[in-house]
Coordinates of C-alpha atoms in Angstrom, one line a residue:
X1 CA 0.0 0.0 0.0
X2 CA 2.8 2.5 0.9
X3 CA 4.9 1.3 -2.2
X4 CA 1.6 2.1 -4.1
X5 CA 0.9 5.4 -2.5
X6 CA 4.4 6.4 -3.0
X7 CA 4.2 5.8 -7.0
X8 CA 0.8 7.5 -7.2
X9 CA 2.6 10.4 -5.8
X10 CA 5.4 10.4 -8.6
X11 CA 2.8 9.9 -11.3
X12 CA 1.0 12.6 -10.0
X13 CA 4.5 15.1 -9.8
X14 CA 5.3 13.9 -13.4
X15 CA 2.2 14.7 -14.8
X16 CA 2.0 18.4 -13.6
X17 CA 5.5 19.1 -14.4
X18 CA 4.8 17.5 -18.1
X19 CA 1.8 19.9 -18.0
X20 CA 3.8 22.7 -17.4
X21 CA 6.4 22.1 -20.1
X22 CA 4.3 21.9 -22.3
X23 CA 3.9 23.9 -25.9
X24 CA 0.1 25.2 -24.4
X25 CA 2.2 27.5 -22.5
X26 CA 3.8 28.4 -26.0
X27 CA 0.3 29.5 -27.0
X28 CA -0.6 31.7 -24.0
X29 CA 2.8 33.2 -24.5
X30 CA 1.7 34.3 -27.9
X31 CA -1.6 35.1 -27.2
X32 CA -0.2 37.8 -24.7
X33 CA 2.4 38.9 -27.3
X34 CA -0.7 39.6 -29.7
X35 CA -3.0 41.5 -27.0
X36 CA 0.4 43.5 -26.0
X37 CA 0.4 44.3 -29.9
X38 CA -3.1 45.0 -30.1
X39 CA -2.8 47.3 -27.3
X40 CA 0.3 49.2 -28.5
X41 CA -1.8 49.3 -32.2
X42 CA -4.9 51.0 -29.9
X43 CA -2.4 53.2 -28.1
X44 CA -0.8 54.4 -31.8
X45 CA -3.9 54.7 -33.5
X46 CA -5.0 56.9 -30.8
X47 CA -2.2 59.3 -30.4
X48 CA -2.7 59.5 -34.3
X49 CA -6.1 60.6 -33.5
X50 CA -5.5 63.0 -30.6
X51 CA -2.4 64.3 -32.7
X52 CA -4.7 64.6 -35.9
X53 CA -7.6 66.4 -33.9
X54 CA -5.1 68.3 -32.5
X55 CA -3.6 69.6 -35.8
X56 CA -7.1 70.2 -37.0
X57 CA -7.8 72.2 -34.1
X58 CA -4.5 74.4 -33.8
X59 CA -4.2 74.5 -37.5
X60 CA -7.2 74.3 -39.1
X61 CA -8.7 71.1 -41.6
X62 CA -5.9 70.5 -44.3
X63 CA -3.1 71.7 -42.0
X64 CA -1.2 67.9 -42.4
X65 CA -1.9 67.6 -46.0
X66 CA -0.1 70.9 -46.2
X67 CA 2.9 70.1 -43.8
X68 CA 3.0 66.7 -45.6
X69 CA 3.1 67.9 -48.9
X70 CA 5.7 70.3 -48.4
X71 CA 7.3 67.8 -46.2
X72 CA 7.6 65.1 -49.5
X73 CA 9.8 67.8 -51.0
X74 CA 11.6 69.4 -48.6
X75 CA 12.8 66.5 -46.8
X76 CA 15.0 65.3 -49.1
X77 CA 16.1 68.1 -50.9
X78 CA 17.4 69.3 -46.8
X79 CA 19.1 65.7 -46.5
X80 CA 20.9 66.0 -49.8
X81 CA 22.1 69.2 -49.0
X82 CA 23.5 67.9 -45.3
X83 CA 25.3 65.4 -46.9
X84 CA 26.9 66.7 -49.0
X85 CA 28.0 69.3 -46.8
X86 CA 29.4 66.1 -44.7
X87 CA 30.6 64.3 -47.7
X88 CA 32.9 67.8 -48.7
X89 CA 33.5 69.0 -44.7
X90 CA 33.3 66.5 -42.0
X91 CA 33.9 63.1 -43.4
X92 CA 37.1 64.1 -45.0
X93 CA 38.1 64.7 -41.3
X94 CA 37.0 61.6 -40.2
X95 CA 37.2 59.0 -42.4
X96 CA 40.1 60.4 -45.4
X97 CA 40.1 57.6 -47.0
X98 CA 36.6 57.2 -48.0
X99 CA 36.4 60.7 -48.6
X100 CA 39.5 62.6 -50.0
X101 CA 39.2 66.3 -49.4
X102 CA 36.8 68.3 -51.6
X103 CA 38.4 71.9 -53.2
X104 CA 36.4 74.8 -52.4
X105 CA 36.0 74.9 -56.6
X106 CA 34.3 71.3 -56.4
X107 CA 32.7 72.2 -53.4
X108 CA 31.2 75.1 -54.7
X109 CA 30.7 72.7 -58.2
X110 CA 28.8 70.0 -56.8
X111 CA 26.2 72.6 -54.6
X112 CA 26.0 74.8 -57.7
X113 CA 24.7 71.4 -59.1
X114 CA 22.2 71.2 -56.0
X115 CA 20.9 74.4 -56.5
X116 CA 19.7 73.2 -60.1
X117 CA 18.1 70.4 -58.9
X118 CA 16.0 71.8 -56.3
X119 CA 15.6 75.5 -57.0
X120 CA 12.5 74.6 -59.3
X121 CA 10.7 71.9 -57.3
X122 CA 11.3 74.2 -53.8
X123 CA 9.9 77.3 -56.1
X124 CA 6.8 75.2 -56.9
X125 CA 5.9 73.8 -53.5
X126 CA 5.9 77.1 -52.0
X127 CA 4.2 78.9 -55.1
X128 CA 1.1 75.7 -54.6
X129 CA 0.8 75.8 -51.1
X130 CA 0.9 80.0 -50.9
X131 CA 0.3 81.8 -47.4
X132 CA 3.6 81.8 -45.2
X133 CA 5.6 80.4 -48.2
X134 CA 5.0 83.0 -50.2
X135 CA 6.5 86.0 -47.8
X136 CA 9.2 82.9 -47.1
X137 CA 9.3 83.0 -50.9
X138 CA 9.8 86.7 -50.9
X139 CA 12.7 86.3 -48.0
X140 CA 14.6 84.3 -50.4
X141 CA 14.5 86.3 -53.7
X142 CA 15.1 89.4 -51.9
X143 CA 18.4 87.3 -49.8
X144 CA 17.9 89.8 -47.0
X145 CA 19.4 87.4 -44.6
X146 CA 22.7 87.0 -47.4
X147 CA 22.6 83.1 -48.0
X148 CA 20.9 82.1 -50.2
X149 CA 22.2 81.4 -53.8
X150 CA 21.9 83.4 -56.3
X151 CA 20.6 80.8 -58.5
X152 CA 17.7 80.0 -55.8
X153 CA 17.4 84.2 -55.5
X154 CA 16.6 84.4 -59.5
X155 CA 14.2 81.1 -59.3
X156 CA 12.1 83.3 -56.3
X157 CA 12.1 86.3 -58.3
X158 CA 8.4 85.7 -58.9
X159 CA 7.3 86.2 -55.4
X160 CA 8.2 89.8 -55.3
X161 CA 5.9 90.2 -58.1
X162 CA 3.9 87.8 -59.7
X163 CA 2.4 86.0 -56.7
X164 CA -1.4 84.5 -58.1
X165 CA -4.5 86.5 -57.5
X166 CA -7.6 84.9 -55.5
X167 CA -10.5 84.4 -57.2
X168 CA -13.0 87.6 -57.2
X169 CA -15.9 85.7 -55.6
X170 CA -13.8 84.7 -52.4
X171 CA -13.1 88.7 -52.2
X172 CA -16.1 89.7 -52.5
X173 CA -17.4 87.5 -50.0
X174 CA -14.7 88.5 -47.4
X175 CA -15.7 92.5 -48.4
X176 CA -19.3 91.8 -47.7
X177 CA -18.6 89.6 -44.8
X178 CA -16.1 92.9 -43.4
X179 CA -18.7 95.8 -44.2
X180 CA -21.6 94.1 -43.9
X181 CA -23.7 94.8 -47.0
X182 CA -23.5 94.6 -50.2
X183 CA -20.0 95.7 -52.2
X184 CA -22.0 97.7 -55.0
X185 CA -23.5 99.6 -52.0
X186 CA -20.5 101.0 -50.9
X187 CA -18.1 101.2 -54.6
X188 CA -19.2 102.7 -57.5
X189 CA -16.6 100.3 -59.4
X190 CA -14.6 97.6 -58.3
X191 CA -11.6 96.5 -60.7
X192 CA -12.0 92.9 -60.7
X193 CA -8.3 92.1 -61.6
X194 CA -6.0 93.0 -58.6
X195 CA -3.1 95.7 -59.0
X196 CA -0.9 94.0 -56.5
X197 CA -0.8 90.5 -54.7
X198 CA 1.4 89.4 -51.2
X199 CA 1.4 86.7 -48.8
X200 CA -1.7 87.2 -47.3
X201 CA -4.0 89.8 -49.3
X202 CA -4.2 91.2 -52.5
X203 CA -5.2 94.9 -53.3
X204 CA -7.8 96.0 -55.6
X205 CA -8.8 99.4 -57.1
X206 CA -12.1 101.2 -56.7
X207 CA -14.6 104.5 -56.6
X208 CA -16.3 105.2 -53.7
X209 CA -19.9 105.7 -54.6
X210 CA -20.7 108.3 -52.1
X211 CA -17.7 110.5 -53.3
X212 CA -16.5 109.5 -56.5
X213 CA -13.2 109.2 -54.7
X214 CA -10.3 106.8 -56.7
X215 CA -9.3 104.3 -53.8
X216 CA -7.3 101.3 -53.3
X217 CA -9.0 98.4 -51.2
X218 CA -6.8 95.9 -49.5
X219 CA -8.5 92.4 -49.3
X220 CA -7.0 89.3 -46.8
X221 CA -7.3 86.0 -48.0
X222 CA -9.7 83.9 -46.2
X223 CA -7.7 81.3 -45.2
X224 CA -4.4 83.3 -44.5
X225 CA -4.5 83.0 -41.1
X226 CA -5.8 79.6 -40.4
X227 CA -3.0 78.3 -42.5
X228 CA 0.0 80.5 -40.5
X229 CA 0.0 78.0 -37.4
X230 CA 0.5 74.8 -40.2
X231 CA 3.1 76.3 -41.9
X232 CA 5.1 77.6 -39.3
X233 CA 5.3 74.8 -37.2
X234 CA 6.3 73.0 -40.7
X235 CA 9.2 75.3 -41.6
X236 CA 10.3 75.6 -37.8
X237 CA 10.5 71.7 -37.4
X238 CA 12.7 71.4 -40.5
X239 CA 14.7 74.8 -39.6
X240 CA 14.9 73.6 -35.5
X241 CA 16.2 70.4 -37.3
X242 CA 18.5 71.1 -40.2
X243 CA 19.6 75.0 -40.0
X244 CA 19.7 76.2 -36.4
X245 CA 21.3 78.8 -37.0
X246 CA 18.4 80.7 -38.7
X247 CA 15.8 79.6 -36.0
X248 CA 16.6 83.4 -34.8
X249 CA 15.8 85.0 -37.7
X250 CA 12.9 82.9 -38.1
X251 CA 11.3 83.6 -34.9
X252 CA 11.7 87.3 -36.0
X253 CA 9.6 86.8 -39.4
X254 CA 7.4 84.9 -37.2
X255 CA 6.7 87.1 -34.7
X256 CA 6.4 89.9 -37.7
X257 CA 4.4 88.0 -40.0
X258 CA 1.4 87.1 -37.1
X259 CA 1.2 90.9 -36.8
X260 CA -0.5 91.5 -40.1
X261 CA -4.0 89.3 -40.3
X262 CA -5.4 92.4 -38.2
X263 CA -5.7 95.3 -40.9
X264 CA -6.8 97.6 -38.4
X265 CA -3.2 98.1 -36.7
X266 CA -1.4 98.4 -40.0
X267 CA -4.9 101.3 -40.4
X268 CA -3.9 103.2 -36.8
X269 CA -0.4 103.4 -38.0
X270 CA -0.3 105.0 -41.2
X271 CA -2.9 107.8 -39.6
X272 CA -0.4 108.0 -37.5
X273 CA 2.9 108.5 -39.4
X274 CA 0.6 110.4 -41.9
X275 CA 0.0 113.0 -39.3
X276 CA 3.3 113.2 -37.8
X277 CA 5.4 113.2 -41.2
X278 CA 2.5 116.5 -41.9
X279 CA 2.9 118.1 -38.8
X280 CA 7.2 118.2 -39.4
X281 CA 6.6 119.8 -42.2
X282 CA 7.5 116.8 -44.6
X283 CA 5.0 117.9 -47.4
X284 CA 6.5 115.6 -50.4
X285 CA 6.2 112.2 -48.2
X286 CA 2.9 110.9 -49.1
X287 CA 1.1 108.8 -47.1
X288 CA -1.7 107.2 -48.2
X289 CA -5.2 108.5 -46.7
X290 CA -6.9 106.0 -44.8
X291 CA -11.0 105.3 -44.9
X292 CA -11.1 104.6 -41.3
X293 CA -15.1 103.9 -41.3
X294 CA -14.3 101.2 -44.1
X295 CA -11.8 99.1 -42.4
X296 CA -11.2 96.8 -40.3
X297 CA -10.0 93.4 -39.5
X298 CA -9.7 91.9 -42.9
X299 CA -10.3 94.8 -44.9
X300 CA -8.5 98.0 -45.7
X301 CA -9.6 101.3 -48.0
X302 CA -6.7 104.2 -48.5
X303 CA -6.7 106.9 -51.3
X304 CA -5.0 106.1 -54.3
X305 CA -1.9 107.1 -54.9
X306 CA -1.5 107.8 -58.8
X307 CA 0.5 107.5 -61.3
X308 CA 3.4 105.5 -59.1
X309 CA 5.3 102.9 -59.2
X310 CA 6.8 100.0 -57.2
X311 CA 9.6 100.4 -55.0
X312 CA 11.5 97.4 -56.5
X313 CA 10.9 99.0 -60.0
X314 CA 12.2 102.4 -59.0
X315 CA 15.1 100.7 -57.6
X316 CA 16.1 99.2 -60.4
X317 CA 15.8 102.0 -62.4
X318 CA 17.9 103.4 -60.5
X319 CA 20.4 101.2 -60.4
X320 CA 20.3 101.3 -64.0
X321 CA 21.0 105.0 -63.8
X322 CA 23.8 105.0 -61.7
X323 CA 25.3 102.1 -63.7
X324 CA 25.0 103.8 -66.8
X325 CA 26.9 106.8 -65.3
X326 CA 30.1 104.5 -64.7
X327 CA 29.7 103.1 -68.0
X328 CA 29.1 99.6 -66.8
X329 CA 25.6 96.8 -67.0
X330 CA 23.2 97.3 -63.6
X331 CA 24.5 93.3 -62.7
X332 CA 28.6 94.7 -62.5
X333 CA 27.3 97.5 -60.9
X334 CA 25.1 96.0 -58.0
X335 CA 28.0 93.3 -57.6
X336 CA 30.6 95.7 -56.8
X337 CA 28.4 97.6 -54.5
X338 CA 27.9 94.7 -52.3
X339 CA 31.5 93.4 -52.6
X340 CA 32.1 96.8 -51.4
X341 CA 30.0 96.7 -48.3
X342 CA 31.2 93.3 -47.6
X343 CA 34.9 94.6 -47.7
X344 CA 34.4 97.4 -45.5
X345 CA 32.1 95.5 -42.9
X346 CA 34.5 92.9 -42.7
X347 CA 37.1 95.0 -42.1
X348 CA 35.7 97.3 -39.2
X349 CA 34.8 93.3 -37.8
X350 CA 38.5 92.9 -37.5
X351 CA 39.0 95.4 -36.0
X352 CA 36.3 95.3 -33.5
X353 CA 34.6 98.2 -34.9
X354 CA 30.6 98.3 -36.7
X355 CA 29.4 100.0 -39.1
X356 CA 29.1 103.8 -38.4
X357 CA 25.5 104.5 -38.3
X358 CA 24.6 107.9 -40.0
X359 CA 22.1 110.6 -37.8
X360 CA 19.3 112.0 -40.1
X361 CA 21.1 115.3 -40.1
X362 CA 24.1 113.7 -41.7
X363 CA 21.7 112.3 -44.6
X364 CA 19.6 115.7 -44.6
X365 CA 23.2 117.4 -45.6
X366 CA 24.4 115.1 -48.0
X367 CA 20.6 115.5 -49.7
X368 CA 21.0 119.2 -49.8
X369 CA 24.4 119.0 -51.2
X370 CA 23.3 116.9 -54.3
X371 CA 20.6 118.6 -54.6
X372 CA 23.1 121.9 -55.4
X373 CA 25.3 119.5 -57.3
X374 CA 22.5 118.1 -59.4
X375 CA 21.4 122.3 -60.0
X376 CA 24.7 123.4 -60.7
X377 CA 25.4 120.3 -63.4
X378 CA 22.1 120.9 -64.6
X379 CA 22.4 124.6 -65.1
X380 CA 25.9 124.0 -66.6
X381 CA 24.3 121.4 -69.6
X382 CA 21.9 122.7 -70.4
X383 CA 24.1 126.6 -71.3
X384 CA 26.6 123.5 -73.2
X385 CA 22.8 122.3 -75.3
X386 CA 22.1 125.6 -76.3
X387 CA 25.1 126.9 -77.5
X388 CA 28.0 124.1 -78.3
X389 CA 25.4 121.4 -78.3
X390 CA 23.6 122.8 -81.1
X391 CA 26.8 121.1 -83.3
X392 CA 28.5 118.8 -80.9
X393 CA 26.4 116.1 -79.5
X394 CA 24.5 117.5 -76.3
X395 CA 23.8 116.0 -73.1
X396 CA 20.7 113.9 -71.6
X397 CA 19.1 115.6 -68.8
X398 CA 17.3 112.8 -67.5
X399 CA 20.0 111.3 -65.8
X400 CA 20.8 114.0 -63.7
X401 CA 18.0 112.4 -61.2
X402 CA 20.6 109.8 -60.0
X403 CA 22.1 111.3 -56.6
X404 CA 25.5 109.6 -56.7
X405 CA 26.7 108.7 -53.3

């Protein structure tokens, strides 16, 4: 009996430790492994869910489709860029013999040939998606931060000038929505094509009907500022990311850019500087007049100021001018200008110095002096055109605008 008892009692061990090492245990092992998964999937989906609300909520409905898009170029035009900055600057260092050292010629070669290839495709992302690209657009063609290429500068030419109207029914329904009636109650004409187009507006020429009055009518896009918040936090990822060293002067355009979507500040301020730069005295510094009763957050009505032209056009010009003087193209002449400025900055930087900053009375007596230069030459050419000039060849007067530094 106890021999008996004894062996039921080892069959009884051996069968619970077979049941233990067993492959069911296999199973319940990868039955956990597959709720664990199917929790982790739950968890992802919904942090995608709560992240995509919350994009849709900080940044408005097609905020990711935006970021994305621009994201599907950007991405690897940025990584082709960085490395080939490593490939020509820090690998050499590290690794010289997978990567003999670049010459500043081939350097400057083989990102010349970068420029090429992603000048266009950049150029068309930012021109598609519009709104903060654009005035990111106009930073680069204007190179007021002194990086970017010159190649990329002429690609971005287009955003100083040529940036695509909105449709007239969208402004028309952000006029209405602004005043509150109807646009023929209030304009006696309303030029349907617009005279100027920026990052987040587009202006428009009118006649009050009350007055008769020619006016100009600044218009914001519907969606500009929804889309700011998307296309910030897209740039600033990449810029945070790739190009640190410009987050600064991205913060700034920021912090500038966010100012604008309410007209009536940009409205307060030019009544302002209109009635300061009258009350000095400065009579030929126009300013437009503003329609205070007409604007307000989205919608801005000035005089017209006519005939003019655009800053960037006079500029040119007078470039032109002034390179025509010194008998050499515009393109020589605005190269040696900033070679100039470089030389000179760089050389007050060595010596600890910046730039000396000229007071307003300095530049009032320089203006008076050319203005006597520019009489004296002119009174001078034009005795020469009526007496030798009637048989020698005489002198243009119109250049005699150019104030020569």
């Amino acid at each position: 009996l106890l021999r008996a008892t004894a062996a039921t009692r080892r069959s009884t061990q051996a069968s619970w430790l077979a049941r233990s090492q067993r492959p069911p245990a296999v199973a319940l092992s990868a039955h956990m492994l597959r709720r664990a998964a199917g929790v982790a999937a739950a968890g992802g989906a919904a942090a995608a869910a709560y992240g995509y609300a919350w994009a849709k909520r900080e940044m408005g409905d097609d905020a990711l489709q935006r970021i994305l898009k621009f994201d599907k170029v950007a991405l690897p035009a940025i990584l082709e860029y960085k490395w080939e900055e490593a490939k020509c600057e820090k690998l050499p260092k590290v690794l010289p013999a997978l990567f003999p050292p670049v010459s500043d010629e081939e350097e400057r070669a083989r990102f010349e040939a970068l420029h090429r290839k992603w000048a266009k495709p950049i150029f068309d992302i930012y021109m598609e998606l519009g709104g903060f690209y654009y005035k990111s657009g106009q930073k680069v063609a204007s190179n007021m931060s002194g990086i970017a290429p010159k190649l990329w500068q002429e690609a971005f030419q287009p955003f100083l000038n040529d940036i695509p109207p909105r449709e007239f029914g969208e402004v028309v329904k952000v006029i209405e929505g602004e005043l509150g009636r109807p646009i023929t109650d209030v304009f006696a004409t309303f030029d349907e094509k617009p005279i100027g187009c920026a990052s987040i507006g587009q202006a428009h020429r009118a006649t009050l009907r009350t007055t008769g009055e020619r006016v100009v009518v600044k218009v914001q896009n519907p969606d500009a500022e929804r889309t700011f918040r998307g296309d910030v936090f897209a740039l600033r990822v990449l810029i945070d990311a790739f190009m640190p060293q410009l987050s600064v002067a991205f913060d700034e355009i920021q912090r500038q850019f966010a100012t604008e979507f309410d007209y009536r500040g940009e409205c307060k301020n030019a009544m302002e500087v209109r009635a300061n730069l009258q009350r000095a005295g400065f009579g030929n510094v126009i300013v437009p007049r503003v329609h205070e009763s007409l604007c307000s957050k989205k919608l801005m009505v000035m005089e017209e100021i006519f005939p003019s032209i655009p800053l960037h056009t006079a500029l040119d010009e007078q470039a032109e001018k002034m390179a025509r003087q010194r008998g050499i193209s515009k393109e020589a002449f605005i190269a040696s200008e900033k070679a100039r400025i470089e030389s000179e900055t760089n050389a007050l930087a060595k010596q600890g110095k910046l730039v000396r900053q000229l007071t307003s009375n300095t530049y009032d007596k320089y203006i008076a002096a050319q203005r006597a230069k520019r009489g004296l030459l002119r009174a001078w050419k034009r005795a020469y055109n009526w007496t030798l000039g009637l048989l020698l060849p005489r002198y243009k007067l119109d250049d005699e605008e150019v104030l020569l530094p």
